[in-house]
PDB file of C-alpha atoms in Angstrom:
ATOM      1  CA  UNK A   1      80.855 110.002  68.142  1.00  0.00           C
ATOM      2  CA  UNK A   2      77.374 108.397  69.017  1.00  0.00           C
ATOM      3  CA  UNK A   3      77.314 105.129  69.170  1.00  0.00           C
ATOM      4  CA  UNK A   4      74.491 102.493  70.470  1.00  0.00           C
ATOM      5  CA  UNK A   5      76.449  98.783  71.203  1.00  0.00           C
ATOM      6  CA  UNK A   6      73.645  96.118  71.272  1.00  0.00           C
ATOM      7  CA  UNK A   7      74.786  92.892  73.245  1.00  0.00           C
ATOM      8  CA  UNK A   8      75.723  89.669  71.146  1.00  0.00           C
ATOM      9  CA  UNK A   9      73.555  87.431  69.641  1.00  0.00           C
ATOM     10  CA  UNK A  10      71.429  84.495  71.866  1.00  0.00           C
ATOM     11  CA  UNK A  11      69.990  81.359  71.144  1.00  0.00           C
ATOM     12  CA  UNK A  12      67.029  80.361  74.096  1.00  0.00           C
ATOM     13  CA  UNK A  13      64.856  77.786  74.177  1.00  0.00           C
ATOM     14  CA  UNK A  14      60.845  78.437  74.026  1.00  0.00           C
ATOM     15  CA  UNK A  15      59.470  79.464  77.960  1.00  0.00           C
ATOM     16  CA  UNK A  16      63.229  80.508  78.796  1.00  0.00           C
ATOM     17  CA  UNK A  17      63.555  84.222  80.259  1.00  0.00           C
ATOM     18  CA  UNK A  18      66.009  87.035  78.312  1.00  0.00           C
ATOM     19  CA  UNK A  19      67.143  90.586  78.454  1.00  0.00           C
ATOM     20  CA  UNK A  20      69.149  91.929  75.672  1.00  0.00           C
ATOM     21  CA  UNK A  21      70.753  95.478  76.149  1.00  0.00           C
ATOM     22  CA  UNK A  22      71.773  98.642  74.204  1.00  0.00           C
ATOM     23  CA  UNK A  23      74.440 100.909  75.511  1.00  0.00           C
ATOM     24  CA  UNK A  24      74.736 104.614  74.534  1.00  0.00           C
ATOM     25  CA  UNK A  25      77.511 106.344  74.356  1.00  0.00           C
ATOM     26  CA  UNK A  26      79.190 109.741  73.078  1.00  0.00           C
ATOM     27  CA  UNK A  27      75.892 111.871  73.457  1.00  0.00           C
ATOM     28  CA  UNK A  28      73.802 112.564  76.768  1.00  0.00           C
ATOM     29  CA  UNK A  29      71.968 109.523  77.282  1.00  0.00           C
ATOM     30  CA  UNK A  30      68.876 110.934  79.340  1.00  0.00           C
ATOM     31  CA  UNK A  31      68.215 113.490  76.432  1.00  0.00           C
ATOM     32  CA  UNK A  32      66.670 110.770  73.842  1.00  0.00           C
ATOM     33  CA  UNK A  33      64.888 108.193  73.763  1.00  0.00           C
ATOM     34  CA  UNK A  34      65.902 105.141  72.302  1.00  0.00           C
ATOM     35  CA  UNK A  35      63.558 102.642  70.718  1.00  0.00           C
ATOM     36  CA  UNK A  36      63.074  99.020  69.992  1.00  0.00           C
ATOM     37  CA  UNK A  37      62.247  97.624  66.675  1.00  0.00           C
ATOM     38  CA  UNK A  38      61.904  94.310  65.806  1.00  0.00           C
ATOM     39  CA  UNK A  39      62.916  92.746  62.058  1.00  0.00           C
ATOM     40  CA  UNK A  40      61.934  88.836  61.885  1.00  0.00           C
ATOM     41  CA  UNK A  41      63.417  86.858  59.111  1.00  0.00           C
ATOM     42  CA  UNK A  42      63.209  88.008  55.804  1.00  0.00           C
ATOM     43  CA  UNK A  43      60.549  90.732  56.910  1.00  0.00           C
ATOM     44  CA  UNK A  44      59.920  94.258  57.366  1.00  0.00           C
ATOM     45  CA  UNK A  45      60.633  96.838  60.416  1.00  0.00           C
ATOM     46  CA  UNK A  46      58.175  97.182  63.440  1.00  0.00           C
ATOM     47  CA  UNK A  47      57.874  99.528  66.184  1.00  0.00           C
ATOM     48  CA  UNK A  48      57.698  97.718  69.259  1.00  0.00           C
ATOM     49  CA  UNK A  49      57.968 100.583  71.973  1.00  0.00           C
ATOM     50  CA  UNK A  50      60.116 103.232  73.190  1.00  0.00           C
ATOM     51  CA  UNK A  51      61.661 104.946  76.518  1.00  0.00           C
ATOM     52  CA  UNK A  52      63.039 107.925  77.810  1.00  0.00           C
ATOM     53  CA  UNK A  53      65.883 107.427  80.387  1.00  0.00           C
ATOM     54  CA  UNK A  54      65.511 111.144  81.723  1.00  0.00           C
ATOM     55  CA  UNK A  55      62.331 110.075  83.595  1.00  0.00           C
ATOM     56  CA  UNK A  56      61.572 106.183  82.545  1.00  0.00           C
ATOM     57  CA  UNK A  57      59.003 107.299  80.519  1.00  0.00           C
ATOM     58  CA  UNK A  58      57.529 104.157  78.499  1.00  0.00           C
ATOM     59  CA  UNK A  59      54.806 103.828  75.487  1.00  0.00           C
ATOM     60  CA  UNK A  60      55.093 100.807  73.867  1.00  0.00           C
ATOM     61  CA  UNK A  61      52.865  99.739  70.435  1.00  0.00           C
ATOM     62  CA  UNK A  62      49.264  98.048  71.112  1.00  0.00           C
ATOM     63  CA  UNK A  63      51.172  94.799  69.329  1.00  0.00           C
ATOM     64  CA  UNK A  64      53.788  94.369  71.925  1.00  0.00           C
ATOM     65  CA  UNK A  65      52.294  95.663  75.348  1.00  0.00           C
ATOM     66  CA  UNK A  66      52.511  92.537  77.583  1.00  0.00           C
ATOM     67  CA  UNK A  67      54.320  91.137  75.485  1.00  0.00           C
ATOM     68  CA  UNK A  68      57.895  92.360  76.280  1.00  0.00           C
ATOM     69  CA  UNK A  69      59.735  94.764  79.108  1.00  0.00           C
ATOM     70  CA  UNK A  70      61.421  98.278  78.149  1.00  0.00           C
ATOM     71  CA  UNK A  71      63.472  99.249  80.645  1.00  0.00           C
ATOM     72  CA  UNK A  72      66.807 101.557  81.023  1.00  0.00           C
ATOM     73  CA  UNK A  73      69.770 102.195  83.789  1.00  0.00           C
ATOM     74  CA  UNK A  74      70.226 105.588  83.110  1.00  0.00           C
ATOM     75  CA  UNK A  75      73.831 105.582  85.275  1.00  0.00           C
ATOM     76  CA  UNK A  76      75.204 103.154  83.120  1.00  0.00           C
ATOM     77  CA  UNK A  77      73.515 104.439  79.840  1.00  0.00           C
ATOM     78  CA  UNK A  78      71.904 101.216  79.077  1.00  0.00           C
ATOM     79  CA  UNK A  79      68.204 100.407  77.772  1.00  0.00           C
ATOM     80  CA  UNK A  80      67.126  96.968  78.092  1.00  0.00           C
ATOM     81  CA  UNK A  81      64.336  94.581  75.948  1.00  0.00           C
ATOM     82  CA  UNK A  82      63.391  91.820  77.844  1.00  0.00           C
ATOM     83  CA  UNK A  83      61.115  88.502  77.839  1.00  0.00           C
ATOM     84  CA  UNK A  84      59.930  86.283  80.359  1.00  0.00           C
ATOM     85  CA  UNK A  85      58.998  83.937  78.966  1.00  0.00           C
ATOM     86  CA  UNK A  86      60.035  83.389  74.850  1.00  0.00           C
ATOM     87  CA  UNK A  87      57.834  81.641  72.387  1.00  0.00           C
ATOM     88  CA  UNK A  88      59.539  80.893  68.593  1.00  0.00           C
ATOM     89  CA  UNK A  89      58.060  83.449  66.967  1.00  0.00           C
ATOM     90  CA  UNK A  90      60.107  86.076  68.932  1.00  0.00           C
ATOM     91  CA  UNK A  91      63.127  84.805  66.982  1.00  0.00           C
ATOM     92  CA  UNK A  92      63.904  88.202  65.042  1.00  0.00           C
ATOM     93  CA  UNK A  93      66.911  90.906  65.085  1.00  0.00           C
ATOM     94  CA  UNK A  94      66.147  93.485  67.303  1.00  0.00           C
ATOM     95  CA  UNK A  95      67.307  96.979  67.044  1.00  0.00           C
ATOM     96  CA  UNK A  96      68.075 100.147  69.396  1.00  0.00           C
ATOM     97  CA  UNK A  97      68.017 103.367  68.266  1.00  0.00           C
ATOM     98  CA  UNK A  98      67.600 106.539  69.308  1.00  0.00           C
ATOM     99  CA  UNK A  99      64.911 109.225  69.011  1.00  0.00           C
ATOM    100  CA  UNK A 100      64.735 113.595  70.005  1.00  0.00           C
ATOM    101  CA  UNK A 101      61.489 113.368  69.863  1.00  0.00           C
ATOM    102  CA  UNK A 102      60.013 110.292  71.008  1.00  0.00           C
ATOM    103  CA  UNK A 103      57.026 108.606  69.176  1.00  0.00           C
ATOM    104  CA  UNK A 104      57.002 111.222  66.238  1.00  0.00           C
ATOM    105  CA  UNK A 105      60.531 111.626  65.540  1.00  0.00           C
ATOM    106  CA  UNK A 106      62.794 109.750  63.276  1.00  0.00           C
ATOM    107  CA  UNK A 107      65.468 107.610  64.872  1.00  0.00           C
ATOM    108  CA  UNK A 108      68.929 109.148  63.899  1.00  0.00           C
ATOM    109  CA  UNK A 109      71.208 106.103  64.932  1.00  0.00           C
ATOM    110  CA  UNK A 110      70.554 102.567  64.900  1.00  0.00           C
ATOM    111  CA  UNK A 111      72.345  99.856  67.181  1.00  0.00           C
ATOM    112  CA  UNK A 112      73.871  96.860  65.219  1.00  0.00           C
ATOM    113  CA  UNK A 113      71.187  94.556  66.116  1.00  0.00           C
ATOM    114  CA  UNK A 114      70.950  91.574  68.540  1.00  0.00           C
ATOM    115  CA  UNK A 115      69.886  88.401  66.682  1.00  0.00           C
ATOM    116  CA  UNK A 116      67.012  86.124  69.108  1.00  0.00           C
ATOM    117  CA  UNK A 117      66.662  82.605  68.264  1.00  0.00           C
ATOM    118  CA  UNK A 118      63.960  80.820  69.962  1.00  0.00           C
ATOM    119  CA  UNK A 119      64.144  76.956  69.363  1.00  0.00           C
ATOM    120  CA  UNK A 120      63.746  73.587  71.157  1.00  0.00           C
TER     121      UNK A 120
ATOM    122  CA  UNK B   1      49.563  93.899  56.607  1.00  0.00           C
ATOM    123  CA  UNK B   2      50.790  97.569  57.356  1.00  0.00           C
ATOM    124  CA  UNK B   3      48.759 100.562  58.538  1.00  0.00           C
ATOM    125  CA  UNK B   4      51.416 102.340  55.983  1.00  0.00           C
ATOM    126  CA  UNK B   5      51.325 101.230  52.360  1.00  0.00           C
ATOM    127  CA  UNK B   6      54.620 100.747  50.314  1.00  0.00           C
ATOM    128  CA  UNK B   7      54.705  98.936  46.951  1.00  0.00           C
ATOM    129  CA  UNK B   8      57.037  95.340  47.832  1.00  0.00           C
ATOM    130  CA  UNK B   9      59.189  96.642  44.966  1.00  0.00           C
ATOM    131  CA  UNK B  10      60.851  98.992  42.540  1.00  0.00           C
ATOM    132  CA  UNK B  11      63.361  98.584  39.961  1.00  0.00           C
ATOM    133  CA  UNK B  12      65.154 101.148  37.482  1.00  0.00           C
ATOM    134  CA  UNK B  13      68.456 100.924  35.528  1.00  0.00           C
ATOM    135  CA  UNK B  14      71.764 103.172  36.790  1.00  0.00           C
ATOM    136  CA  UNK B  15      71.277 106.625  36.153  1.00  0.00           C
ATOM    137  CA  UNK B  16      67.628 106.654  36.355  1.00  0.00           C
ATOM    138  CA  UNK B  17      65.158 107.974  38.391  1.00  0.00           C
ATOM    139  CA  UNK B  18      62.651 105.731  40.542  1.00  0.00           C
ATOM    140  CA  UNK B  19      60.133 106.751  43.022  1.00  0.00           C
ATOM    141  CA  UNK B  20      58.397 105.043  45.985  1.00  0.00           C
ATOM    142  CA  UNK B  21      55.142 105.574  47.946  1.00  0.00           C
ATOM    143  CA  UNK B  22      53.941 105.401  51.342  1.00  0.00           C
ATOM    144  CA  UNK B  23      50.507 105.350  51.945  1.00  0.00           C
ATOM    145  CA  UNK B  24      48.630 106.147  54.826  1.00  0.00           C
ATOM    146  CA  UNK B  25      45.535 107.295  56.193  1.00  0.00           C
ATOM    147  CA  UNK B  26      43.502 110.117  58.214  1.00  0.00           C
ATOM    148  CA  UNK B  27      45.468 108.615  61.674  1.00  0.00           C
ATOM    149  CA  UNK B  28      48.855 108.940  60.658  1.00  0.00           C
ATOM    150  CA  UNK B  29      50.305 111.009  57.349  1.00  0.00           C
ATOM    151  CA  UNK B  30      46.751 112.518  56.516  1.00  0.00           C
ATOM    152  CA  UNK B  31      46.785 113.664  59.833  1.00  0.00           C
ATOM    153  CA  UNK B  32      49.775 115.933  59.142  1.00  0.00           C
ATOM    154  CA  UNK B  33      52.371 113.569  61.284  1.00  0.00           C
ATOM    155  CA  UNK B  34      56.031 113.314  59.762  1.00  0.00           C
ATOM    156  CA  UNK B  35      57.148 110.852  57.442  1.00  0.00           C
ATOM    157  CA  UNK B  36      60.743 109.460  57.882  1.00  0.00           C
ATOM    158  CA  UNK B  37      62.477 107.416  55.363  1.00  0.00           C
ATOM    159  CA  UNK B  38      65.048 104.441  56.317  1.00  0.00           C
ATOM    160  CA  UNK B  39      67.803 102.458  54.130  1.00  0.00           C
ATOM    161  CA  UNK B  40      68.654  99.343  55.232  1.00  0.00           C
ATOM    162  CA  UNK B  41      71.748  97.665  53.100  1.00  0.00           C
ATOM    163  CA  UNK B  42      71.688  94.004  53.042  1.00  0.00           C
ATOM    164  CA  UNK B  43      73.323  92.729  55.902  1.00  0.00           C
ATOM    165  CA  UNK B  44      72.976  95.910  58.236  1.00  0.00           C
ATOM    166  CA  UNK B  45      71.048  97.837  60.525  1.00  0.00           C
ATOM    167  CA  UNK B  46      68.798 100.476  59.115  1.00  0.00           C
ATOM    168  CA  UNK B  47      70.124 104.131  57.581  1.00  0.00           C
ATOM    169  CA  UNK B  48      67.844 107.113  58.382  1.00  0.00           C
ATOM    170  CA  UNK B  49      67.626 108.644  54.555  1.00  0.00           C
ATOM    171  CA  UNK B  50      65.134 111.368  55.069  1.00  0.00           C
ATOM    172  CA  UNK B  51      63.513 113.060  57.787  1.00  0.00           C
ATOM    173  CA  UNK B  52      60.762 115.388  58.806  1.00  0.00           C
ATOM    174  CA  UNK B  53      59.172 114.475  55.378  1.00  0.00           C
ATOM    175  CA  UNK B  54      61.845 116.371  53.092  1.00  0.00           C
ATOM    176  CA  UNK B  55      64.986 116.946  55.101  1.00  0.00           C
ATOM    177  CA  UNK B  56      68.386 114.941  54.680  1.00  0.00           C
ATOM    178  CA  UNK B  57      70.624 113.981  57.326  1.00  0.00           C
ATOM    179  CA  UNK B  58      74.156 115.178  57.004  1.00  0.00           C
ATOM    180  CA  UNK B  59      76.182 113.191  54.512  1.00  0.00           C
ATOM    181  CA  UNK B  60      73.309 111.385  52.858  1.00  0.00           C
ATOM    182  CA  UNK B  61      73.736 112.516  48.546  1.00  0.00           C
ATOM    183  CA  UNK B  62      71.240 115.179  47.306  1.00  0.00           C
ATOM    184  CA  UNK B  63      70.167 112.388  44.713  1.00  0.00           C
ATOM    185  CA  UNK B  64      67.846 111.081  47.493  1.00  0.00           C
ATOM    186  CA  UNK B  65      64.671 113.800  48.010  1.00  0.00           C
ATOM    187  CA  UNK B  66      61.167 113.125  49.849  1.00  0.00           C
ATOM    188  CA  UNK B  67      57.680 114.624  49.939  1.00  0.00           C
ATOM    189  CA  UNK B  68      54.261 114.310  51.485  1.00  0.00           C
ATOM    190  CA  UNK B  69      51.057 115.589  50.024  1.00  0.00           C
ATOM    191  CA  UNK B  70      47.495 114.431  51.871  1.00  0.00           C
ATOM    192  CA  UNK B  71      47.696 110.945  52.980  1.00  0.00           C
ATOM    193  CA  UNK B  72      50.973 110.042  51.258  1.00  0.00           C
ATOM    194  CA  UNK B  73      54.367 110.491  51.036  1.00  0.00           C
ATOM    195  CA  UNK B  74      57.267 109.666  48.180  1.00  0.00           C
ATOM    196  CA  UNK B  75      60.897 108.798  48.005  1.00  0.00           C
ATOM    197  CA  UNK B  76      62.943 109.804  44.481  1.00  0.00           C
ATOM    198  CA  UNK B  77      65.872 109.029  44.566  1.00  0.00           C
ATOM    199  CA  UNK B  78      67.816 110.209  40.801  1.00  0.00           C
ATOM    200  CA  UNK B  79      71.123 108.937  39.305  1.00  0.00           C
ATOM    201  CA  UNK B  80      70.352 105.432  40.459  1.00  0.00           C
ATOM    202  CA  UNK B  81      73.387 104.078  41.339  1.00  0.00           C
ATOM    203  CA  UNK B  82      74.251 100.207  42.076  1.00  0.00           C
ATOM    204  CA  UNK B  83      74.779 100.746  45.333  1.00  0.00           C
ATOM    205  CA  UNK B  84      71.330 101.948  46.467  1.00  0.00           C
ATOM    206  CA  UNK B  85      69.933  98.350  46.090  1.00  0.00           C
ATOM    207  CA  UNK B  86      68.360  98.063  48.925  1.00  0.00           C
ATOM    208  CA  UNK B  87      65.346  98.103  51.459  1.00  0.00           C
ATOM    209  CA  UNK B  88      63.512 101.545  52.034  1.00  0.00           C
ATOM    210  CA  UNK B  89      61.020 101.871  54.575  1.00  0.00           C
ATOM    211  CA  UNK B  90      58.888 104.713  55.846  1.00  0.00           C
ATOM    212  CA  UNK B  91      57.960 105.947  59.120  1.00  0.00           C
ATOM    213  CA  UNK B  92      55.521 107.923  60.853  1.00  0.00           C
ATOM    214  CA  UNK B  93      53.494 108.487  63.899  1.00  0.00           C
ATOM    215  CA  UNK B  94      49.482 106.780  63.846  1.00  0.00           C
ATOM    216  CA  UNK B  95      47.234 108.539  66.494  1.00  0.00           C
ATOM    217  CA  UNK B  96      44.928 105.669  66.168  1.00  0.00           C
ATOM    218  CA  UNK B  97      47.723 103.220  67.791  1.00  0.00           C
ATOM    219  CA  UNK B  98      49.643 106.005  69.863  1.00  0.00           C
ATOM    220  CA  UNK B  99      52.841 104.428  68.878  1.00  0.00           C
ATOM    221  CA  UNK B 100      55.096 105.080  65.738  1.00  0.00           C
ATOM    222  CA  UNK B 101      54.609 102.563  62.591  1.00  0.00           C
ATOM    223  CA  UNK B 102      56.600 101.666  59.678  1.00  0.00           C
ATOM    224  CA  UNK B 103      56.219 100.765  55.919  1.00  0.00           C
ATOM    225  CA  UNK B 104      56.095  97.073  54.697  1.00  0.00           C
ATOM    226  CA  UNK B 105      58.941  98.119  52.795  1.00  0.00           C
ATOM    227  CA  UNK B 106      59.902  98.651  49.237  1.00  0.00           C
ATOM    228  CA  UNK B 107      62.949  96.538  47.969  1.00  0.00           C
ATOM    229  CA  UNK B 108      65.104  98.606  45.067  1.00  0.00           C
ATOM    230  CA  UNK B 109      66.541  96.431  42.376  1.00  0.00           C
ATOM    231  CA  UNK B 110      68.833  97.980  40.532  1.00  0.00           C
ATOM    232  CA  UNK B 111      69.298  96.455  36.809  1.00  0.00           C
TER     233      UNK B 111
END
């Protein structure tokens, strides 16, 4: 059974670092990609960027280039989002999920979401 | 504002049949790039619905079709039932941004 296990929920305050994760499991891990995609309160789904463990291939979306960190462990089947430094409009859910085909395919399994509350 | 237009929302009574639209342009679903189509329940993480612009996943009810024609793409989904009340998003890839893009979103009432 695929599954994609997100880490639990965080609560940082503005200029503090994070890393949140997403763990595959039940498929082979360096065969998709797995994207990011960001859902802030009460809105809509964005694309934020997307990697492929097999080779660390990363493209991220024009909105979120320098903005965040895609990275992945590919022995321990793990993707990563990270910050280093949060600002209060990065509280959102965030979402794994992964991807055959990269930036043109449809994700086909979704994490459960890590929820990212930035406030002083 | 999204590069791909959905209307904010749709409403039919059971049993009927309600469509949504996903608008896009010469970068993205004129260009002949797939549309994908997402549920997301309240509460949970998002449901791929549709893929490749007509094809369902296994397990997801023939009630819910898609197509894509020029620039756009549509949702039906037929024998509304209470329990599709929901979000629906689309998805596709924008050559203008090199990176995938969704919908704003369409929320389904059901009445």
């Amino acid at each position: 059974e695929v599954q994609l296990v997100q880490s639990g929920a965080e609560v940082k305050k503005p200029g503090e670092s994070l890393k949140i994760s997403c763990k595959g499991s039940g498929y082979s891990f360096t065969s998709y990609w797995l994207g990011w995609v960001r859902q802030m309160p009460g809105k809509g789904l964005e694309w934020m960027g997307i990697i492929y463990p097999g080779d660390s291939d990363i493209r991220y979306s024009p909105s979120f280039q320098g903005q965040v960190t895609i990275s992945a462990d590919k022995s321990i089947s793990t993707a990563y989002l990270q910050w280093s430094s949060l600002k209060a409009s990065d509280t959102a859910m965030y979402y794994c999920a992964r991807s055959l085909g990269g930036v043109i395919a449809q994700f086909d399994y979704w994490g459960q979401g890590t929820l990212v509350t930035v406030s002083s | 504002q999204s590069v791909l237009t959905q209307p904010p929302s749709v409403s039919g009574a059971p049993g009927q049949r309600v469509t949504i639209s996903c608008t896009g342009s010469s970068s993205n679903i004129g260009a002949g790039y797939d549309v994908h189509w997402y549920q997301q329940l309240p509460g949970t993480a998002p449901k791929l619905l549709i893929y490749v612009n007509t094809n369902r996943p296994s397990g997801v009810p023939d009630r819910f079709s898609g197509s894509a024609s020029g620039a756009s793409a549509s949702l039906a989904i037929t024998g509304l039932q209470a329990e599709d009340e929901a979000d629906y998003y689309c998805q596709s890839y924008d050559s203008s941004l090199s990176g995938s893009i969704f919908g704003g979103g369409t929320k389904l009432t059901v009445l």
